[in-house]
mmCIF file of C-alpha atoms in Angstrom:
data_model
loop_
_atom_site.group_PDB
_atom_site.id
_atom_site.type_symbol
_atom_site.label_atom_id
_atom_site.label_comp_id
_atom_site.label_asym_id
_atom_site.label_seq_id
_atom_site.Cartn_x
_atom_site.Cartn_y
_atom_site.Cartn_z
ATOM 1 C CA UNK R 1 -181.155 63.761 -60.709
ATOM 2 C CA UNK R 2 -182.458 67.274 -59.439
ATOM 3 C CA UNK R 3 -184.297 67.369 -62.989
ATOM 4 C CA UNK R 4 -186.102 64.305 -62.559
ATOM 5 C CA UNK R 5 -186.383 65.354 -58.925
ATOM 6 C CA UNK R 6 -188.335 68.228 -59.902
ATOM 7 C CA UNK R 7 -190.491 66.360 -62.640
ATOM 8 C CA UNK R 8 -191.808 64.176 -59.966
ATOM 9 C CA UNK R 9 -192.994 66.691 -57.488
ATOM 10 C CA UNK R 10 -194.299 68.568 -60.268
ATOM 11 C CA UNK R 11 -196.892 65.805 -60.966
ATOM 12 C CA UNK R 12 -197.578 64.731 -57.988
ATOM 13 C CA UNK R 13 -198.584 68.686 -57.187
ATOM 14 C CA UNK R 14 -200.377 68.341 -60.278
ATOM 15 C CA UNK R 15 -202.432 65.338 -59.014
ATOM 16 C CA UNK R 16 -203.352 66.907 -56.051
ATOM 17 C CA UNK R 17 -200.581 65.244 -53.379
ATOM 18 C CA UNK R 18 -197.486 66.450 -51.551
ATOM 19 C CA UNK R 19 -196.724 70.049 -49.856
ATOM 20 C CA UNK R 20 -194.841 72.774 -51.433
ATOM 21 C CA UNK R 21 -191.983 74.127 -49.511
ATOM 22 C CA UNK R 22 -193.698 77.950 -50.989
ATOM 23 C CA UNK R 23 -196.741 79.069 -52.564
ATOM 24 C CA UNK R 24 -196.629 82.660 -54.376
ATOM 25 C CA UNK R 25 -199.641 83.811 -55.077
ATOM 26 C CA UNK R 26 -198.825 86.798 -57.897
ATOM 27 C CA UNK R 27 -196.676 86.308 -60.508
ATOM 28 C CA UNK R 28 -194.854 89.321 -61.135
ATOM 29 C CA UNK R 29 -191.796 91.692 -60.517
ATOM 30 C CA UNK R 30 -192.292 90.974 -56.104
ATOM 31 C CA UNK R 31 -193.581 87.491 -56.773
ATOM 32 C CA UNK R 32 -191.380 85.967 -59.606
ATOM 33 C CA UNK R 33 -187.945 87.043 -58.062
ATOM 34 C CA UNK R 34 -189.027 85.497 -54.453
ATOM 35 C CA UNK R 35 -189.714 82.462 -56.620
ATOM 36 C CA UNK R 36 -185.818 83.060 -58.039
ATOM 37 C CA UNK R 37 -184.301 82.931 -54.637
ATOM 38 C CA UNK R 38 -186.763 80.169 -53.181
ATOM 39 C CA UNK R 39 -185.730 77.981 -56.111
ATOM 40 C CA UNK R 40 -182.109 78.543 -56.147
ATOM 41 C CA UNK R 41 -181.994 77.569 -52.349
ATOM 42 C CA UNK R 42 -184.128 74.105 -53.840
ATOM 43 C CA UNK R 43 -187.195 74.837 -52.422
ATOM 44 C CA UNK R 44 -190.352 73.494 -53.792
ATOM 45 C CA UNK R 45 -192.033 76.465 -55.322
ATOM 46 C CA UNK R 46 -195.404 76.945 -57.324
ATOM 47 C CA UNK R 47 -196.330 80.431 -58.439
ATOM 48 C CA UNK R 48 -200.202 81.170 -59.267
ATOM 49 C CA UNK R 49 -200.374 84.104 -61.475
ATOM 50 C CA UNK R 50 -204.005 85.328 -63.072
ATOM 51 C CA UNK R 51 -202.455 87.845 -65.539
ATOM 52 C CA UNK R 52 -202.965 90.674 -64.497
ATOM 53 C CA UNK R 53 -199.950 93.046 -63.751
ATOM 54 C CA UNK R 54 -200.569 96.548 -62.607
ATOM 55 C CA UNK R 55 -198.424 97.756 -65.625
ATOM 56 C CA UNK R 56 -199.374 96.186 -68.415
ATOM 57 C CA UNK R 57 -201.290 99.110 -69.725
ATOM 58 C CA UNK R 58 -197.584 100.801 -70.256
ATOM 59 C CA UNK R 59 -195.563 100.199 -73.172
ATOM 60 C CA UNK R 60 -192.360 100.471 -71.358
ATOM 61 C CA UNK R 61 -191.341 100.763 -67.713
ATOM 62 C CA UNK R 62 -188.239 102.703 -67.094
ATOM 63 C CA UNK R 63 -185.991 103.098 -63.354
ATOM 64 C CA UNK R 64 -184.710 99.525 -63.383
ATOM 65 C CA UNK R 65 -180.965 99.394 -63.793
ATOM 66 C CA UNK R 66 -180.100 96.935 -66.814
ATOM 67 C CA UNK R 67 -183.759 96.753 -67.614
ATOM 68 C CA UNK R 68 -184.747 100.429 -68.741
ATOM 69 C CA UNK R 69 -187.424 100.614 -71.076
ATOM 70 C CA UNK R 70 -188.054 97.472 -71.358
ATOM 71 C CA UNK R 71 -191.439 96.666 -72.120
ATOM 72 C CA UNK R 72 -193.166 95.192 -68.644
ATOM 73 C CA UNK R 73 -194.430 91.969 -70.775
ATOM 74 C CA UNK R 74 -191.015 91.387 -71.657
ATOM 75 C CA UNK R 75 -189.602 91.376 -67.973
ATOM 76 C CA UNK R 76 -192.442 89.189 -67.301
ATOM 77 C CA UNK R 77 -191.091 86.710 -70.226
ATOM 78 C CA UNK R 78 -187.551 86.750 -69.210
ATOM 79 C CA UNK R 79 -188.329 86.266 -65.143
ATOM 80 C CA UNK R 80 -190.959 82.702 -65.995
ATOM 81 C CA UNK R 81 -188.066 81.614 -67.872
ATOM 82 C CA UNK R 82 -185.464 82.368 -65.609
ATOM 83 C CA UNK R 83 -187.500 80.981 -62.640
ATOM 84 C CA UNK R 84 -188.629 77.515 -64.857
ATOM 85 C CA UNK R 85 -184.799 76.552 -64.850
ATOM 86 C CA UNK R 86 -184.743 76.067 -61.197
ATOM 87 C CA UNK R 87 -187.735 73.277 -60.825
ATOM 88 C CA UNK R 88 -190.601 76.114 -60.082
ATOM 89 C CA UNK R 89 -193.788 75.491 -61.366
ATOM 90 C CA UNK R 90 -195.538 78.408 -62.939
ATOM 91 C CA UNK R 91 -199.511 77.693 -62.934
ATOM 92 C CA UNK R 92 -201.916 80.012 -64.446
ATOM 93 C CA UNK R 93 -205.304 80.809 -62.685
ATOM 94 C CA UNK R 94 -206.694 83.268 -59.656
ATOM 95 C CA UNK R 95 -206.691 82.061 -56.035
ATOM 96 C CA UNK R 96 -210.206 83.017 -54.073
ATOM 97 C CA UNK R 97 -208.963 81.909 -50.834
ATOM 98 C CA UNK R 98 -206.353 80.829 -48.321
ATOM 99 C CA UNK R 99 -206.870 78.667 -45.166
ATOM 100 C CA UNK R 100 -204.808 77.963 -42.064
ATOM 101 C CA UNK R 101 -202.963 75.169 -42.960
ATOM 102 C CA UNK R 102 -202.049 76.389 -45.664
ATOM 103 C CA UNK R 103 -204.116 75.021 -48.425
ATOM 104 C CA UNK R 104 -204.616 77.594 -51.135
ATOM 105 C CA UNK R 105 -207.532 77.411 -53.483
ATOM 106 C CA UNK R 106 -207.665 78.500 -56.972
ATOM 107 C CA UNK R 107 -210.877 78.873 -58.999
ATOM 108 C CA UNK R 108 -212.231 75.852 -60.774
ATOM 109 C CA UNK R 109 -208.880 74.698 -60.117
ATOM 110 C CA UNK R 110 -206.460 72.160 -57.532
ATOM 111 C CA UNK R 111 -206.140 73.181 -53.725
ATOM 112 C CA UNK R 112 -202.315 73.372 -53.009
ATOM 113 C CA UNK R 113 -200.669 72.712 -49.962
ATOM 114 C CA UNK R 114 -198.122 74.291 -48.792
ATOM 115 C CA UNK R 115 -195.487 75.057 -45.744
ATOM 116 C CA UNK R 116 -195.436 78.905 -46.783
ATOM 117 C CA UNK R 117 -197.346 81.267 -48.435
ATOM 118 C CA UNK R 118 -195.854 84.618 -50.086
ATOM 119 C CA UNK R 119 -199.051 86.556 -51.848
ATOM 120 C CA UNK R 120 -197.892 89.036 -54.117
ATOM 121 C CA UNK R 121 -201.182 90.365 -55.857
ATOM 122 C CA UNK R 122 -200.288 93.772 -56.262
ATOM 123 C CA UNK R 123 -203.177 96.478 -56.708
ATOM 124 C CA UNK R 124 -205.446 98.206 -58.544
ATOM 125 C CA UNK R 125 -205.619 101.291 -60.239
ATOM 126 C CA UNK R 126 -208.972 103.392 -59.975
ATOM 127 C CA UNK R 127 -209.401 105.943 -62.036
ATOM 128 C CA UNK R 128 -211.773 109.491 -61.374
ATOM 129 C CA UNK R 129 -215.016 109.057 -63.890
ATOM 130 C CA UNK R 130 -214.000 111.428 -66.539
ATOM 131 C CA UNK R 131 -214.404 110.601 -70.176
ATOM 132 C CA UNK R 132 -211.470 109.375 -72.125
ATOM 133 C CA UNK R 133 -209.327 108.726 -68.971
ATOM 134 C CA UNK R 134 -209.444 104.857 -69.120
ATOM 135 C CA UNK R 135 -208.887 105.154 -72.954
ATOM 136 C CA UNK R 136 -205.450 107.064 -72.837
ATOM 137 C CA UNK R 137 -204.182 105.218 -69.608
ATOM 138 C CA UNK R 138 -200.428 104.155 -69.730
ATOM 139 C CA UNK R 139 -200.362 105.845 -73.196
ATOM 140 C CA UNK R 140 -200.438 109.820 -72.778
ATOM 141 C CA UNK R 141 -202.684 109.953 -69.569
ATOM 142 C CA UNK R 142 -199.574 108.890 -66.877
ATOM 143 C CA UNK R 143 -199.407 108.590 -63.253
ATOM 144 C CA UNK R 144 -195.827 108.229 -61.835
ATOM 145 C CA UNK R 145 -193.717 111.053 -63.235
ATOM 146 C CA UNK R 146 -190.469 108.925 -61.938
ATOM 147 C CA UNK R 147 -191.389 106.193 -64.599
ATOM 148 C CA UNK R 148 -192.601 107.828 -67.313
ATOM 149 C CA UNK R 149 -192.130 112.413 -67.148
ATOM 150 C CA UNK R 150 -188.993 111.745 -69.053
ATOM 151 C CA UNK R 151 -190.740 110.202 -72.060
ATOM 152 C CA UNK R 152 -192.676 113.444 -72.187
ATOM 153 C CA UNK R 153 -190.284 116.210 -71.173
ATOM 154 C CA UNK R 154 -190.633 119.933 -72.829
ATOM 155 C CA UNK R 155 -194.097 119.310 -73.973
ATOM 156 C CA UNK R 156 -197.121 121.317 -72.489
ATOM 157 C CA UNK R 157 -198.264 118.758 -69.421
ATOM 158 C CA UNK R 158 -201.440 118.491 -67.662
ATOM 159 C CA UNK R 159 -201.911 117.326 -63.891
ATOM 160 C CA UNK R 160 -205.529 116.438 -63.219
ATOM 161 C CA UNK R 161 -206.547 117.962 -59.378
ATOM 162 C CA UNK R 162 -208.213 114.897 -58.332
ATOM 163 C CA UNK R 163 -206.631 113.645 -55.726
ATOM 164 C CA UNK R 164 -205.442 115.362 -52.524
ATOM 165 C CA UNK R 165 -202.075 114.170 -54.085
ATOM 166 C CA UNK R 166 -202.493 115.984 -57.167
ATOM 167 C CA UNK R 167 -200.862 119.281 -55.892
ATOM 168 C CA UNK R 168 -197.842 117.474 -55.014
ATOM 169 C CA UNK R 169 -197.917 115.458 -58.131
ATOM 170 C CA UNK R 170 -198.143 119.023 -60.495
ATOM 171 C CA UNK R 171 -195.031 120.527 -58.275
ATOM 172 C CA UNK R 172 -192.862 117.279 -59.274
ATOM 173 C CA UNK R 173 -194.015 117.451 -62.657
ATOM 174 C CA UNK R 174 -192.781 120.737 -63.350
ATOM 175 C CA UNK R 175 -188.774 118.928 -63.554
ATOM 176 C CA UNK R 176 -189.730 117.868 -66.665
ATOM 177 C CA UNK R 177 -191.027 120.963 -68.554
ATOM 178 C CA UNK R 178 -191.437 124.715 -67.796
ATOM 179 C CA UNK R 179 -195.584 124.435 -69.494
ATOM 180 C CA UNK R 180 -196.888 122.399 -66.701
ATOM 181 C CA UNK R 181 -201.132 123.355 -66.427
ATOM 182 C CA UNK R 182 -202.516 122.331 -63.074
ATOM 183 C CA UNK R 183 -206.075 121.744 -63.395
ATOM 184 C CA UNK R 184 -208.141 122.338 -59.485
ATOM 185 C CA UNK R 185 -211.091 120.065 -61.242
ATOM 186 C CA UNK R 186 -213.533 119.725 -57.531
ATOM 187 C CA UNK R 187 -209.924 120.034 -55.260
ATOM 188 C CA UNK R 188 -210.365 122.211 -52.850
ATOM 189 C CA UNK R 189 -207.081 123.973 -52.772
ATOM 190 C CA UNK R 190 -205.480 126.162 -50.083
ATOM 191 C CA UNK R 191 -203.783 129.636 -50.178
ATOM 192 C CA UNK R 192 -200.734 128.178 -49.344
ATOM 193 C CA UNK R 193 -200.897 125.423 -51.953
ATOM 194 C CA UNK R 194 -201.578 128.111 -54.550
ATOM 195 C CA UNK R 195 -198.465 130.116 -53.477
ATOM 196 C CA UNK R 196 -196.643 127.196 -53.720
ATOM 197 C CA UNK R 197 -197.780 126.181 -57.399
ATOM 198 C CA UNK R 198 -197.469 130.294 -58.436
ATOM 199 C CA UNK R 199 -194.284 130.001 -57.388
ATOM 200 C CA UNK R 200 -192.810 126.782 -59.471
ATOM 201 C CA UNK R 201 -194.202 128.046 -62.446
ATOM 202 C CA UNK R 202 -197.734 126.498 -63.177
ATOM 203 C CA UNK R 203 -200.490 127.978 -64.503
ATOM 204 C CA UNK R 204 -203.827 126.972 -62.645
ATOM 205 C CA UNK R 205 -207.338 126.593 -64.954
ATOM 206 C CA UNK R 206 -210.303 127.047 -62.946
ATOM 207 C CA UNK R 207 -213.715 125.158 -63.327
ATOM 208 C CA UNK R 208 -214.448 121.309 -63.530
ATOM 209 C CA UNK R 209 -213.071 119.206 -66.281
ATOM 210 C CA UNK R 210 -215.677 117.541 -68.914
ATOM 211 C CA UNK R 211 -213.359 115.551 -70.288
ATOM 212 C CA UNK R 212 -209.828 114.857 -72.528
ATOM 213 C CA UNK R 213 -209.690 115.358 -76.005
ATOM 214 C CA UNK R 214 -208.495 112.976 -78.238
ATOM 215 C CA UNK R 215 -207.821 112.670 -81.808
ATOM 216 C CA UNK R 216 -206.572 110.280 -84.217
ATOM 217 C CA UNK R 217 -204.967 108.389 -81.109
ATOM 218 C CA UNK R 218 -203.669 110.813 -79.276
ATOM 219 C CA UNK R 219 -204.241 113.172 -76.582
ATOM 220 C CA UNK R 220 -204.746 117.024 -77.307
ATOM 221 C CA UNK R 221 -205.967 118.771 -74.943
ATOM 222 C CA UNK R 222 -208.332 118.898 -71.526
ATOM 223 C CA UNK R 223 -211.654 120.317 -71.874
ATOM 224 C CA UNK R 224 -213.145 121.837 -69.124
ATOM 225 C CA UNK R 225 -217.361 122.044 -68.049
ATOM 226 C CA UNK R 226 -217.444 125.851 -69.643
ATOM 227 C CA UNK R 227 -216.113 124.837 -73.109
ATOM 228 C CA UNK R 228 -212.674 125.966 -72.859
ATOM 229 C CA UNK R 229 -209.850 123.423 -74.490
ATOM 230 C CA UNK R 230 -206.439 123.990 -73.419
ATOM 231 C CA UNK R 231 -204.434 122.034 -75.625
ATOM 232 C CA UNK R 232 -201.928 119.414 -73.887
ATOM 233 C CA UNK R 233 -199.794 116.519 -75.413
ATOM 234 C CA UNK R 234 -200.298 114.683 -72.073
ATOM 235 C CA UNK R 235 -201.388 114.451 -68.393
ATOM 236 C CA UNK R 236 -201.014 113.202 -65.410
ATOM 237 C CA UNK R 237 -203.496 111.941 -62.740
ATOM 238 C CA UNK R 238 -202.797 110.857 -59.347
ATOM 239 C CA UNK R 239 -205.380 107.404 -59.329
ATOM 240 C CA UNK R 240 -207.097 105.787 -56.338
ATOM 241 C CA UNK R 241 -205.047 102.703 -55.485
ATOM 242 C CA UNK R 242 -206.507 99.885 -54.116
ATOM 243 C CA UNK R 243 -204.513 96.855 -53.008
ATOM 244 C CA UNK R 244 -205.477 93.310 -54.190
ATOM 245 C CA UNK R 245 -205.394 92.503 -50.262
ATOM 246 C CA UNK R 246 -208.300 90.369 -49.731
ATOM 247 C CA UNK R 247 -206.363 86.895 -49.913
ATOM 248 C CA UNK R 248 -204.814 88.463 -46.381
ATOM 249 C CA UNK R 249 -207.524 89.868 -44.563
ATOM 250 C CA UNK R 250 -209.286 86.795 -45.276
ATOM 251 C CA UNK R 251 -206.431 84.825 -43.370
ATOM 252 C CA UNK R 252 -206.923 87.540 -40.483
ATOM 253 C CA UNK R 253 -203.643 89.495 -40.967
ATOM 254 C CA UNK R 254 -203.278 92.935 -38.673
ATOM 255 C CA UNK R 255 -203.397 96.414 -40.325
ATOM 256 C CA UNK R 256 -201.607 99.005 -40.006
ATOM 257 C CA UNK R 257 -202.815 102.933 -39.124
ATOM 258 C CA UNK R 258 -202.464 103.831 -43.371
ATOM 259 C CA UNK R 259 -205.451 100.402 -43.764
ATOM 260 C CA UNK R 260 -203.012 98.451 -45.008
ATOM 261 C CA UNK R 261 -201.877 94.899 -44.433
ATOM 262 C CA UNK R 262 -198.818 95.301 -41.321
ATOM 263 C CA UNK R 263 -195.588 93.548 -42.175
ATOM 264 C CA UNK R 264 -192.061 93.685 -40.886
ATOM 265 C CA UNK R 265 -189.062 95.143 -42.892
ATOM 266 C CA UNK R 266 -189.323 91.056 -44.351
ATOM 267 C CA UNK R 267 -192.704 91.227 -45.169
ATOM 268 C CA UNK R 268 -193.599 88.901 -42.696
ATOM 269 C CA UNK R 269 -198.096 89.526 -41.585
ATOM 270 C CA UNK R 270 -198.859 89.093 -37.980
ATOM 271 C CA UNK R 271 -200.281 85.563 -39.711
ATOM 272 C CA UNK R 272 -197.513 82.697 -39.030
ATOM 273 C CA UNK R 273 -196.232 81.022 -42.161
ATOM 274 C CA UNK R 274 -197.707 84.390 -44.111
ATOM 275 C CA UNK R 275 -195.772 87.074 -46.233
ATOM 276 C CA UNK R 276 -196.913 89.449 -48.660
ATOM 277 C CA UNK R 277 -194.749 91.476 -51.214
ATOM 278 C CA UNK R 278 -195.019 94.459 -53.287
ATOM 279 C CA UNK R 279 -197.687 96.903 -54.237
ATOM 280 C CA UNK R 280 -200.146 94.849 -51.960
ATOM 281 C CA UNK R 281 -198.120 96.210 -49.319
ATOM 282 C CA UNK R 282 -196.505 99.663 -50.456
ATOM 283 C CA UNK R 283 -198.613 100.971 -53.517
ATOM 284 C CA UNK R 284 -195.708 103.332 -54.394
ATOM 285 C CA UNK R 285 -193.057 100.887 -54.627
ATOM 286 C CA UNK R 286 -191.548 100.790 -58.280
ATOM 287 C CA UNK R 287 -190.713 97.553 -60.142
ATOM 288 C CA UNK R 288 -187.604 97.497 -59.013
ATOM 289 C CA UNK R 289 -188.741 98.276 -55.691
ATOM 290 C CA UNK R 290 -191.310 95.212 -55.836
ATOM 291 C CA UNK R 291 -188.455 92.870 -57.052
ATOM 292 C CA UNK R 292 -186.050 93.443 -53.828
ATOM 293 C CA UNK R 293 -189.143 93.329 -51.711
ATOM 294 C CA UNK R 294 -189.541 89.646 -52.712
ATOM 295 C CA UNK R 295 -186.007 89.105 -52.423
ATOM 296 C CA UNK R 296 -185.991 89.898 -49.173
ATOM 297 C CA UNK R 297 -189.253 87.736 -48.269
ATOM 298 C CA UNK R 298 -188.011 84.759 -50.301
ATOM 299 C CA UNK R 299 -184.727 85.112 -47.483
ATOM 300 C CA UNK R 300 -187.114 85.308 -44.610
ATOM 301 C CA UNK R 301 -189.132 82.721 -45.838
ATOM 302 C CA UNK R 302 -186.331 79.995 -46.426
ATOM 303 C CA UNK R 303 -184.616 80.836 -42.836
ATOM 304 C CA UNK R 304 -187.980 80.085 -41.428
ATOM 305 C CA UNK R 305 -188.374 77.015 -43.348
ATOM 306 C CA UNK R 306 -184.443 75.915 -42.299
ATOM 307 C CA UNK R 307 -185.217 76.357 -38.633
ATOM 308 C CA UNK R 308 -188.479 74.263 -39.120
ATOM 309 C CA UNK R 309 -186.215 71.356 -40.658
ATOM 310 C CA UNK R 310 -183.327 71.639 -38.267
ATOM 311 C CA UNK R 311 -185.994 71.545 -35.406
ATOM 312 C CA UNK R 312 -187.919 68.102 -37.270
ATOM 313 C CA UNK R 313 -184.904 66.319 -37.558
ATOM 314 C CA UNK R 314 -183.363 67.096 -33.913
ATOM 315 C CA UNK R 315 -187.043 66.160 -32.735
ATOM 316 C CA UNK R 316 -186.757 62.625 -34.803
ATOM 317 C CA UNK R 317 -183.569 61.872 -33.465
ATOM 318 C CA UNK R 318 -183.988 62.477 -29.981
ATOM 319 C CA UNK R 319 -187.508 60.217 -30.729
ATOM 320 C CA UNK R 320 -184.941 57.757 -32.410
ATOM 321 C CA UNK R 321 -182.460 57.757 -29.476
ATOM 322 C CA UNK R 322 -185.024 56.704 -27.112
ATOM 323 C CA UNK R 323 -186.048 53.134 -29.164
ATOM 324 C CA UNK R 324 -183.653 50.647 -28.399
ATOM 325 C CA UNK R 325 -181.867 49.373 -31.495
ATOM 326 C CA UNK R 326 -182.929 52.470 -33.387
ATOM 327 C CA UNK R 327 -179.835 54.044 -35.489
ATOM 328 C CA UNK R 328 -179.738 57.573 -35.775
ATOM 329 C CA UNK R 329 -179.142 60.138 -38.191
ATOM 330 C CA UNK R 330 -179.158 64.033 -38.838
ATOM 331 C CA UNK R 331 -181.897 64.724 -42.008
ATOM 332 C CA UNK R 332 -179.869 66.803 -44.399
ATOM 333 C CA UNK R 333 -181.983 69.038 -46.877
ATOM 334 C CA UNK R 334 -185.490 68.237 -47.045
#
C-alpha cells in the first residue's frame, strides 16, 4: 500500500500537482542523508541534484568510518539507492530559483511545490591561475591534508603560499613527511610565521612560482619564475572556496560576520520553512561532517512539519465542533 502510495505522488509531482512534504535541493553526502531520515519518517521527499559534487575530482575520499576510501561516486551510488527504497524521488537537473511559497524552479524543467525546503548545493573550489594546477587537481595537487596527506606520506611535499591559509596548511602538512617545501609564491609572510615554519622543519623557496611540472601523468616538481625546479611528488594548495549560496540569498536569508548564510546548530536560515546543509554553510566540513549536518536538518525539518500537522488538525476540529451535526476526528499522519 505505501508502494503504490508512493507511485501515485510520484506522478502526480511529475505532472506538475500536489506539495512535497521536502524539497532538497543538492544531492549529495548533506543532501541525500536528510532525504534518508525525511523518508524513513514518510515524508514526501524530492531531491534535485545537477551533478556536480565538490569531490568528484578525487579518486577516493577517506575519514568516514565504514566508508574509507571509497571512491566519492560510489557513496553517491549506494546513498540514491538507499534513499529510492523509501518513496523519494531523485530528479536530475539545476534549480535557478526559489520563491516564498515555496515553489522551486528548475531549468527548462517542472516548478515544485513544497512545505520545506533543505538546499544543500555545496561549493566551489577556485583555484590561483597557475599552469597545470586545474590539470593535477584531486590527483597529486591536494587540498585537505586530513583526507588525502596519508595517501602521500614520506614523499617530498609541496604547499603552494597562496592563500593566507597556506602557512597553516604547510605546518599541518609536515605530520605526514619530514621533506615538506613551503613555497611564499606573492604571500607576504611575517617574521614570526617564518620562525614558526624554521622551526617544524620546512624549507622555504623564495620567488614566484611559473608553474608545476608534469610528466607522463604525474607531478614532478614546482617550477619557480627564475628557472629553478625543485622536484616534488605532490602539493598542496589551500583554494578559494566559494559557496553555491545564491538559491539563499535570493530567498533573503541573513549572513553571518564570516559572509556566509546564518543558521542555527539545525541549519535552520532566518527564512521560515528554509534550511541549508553542508559545505554551503561550513566550507570545511568533511563528508562525514556534511552527512550528520543533514541528519540533523532532516530532524528539524520533520518536527517543524509535525507541529504544522498537529496544529491543522486541532484547527479543523475545533472548525468541526462548531457545525452542528459535524463528527469529529483527530488527522493522524498526513
Amino acid at each position: 500500500m505505501i508502494k503504490a502510495r508512493n507511485e501515485q505522488l510520484n506522478e502526480e509531482h511529475a505532472a506538475g500537482d500536489g506539495v512535497y512534504d521536502v524539497v532538497v535541493v543538492g544531492g549529495a553526502a548533506a543532501g541525500l542523508n536528510a532525504a534518508l531520515l525525511l523518508g524513513r519518517a514518510r515524508r514526501e521527499v524530492a531531491v534535485i541534484d545537477a551533478g556536480e559534487p565538490r569531490n568528484a575530482p578525487a579518486s577516493h575520499m577517506h575519514g568516514f568510518l565504514s566508508r574509507d576510501g571509497l571512491p566519492p561516486a560510489a557513496l553517491l551510488e549506494l546513498g540514491r539507492a538507499e534513499i529510492a527504497r523509501y518513496g523519494v524521488r531523485l530528479i536530475p537537473g539545476r534549480v535557478d530559483q526559489i520563491d516564498h511559497g515555496y515553489y522551486v524552479r528548475m531549468v527548462g524543467g517542472p516548478v515544485l511545490k513544497a512545505r520545506r525546503v533543505l538546499v544543500a548545493t555545496g561549493l566551489r573550489d577556485e583555484l590561483p591561475d597557475i599552469p597545470g594546477l586545474r590539470e593535477r587537481w584531486g590527483k597529486d595537487l591536494l587540498h585537505c591534508p586530513y583526507c588525502h596527506a596519508y595517501e602521500v606520506r614520506d614523499q617530498p611535499l609541496a604547499v603552494l603560499g597562496t592563500h593566507p591559509g597556506a602557512v597553516h596548511q604547510a605546518l599541518l602538512v609536515r605530520q605526514w613527511s619530514d621533506d615538506v617545501v613551503f613555497f611564499p609564491h606573492t604571500l607576504d609572510v611575517t617574521p614570526q610565521d617564518r620562525e614558526r615554519l624554521e622551526v617544524r622543519g620546512l624549507r622555504m623557496v623564495e620567488g614566484e612560482i611559473k608553474q608545476l611540472v608534469v610528466d607522463g601523468d604525474r607531478l614532478h616538481g614546482i617550477e619557480t619564475t627564475d628557472g629553478l625546479v625543485v622536484p616534488r611528488a605532490a602539493a598542496f594548495v589551500f583554494p578559494r572556496m566559494v559557496p553555491r549560496d545564491e538559491l539563499l540569498t535570493g530567498l533573503g536569508c541573513a549572513m553571518d560576520d564570516n559572509g556566509r548564510v546564518a543558521t542555527d546548530r539545525t541549519g535552520r536560515t532566518s527564512v521560515p520553512g528554509v534550511w541549508a546543509a553542508g559545505n554551503v554553510i561550513d566550507p570545511r566540513a568533511q563528508v562525514i561532517a556534511a552527512a550528520g549536518m543533514g541528519s540533523t536538518a532532516a530532524f528539524a525539518i520533520n518536527t517543524d512539519l509535525l507541529d504544522e500537522d498537529v496544529d491543522r488538525a486541532v484547527e479543523q476540529r475545533r472548525r468541526r465542533a462548531e457545525q452542528p451535526g459535524e463528527v469529529t476526528t483527530v488527522a493522524g499522519r498526513r
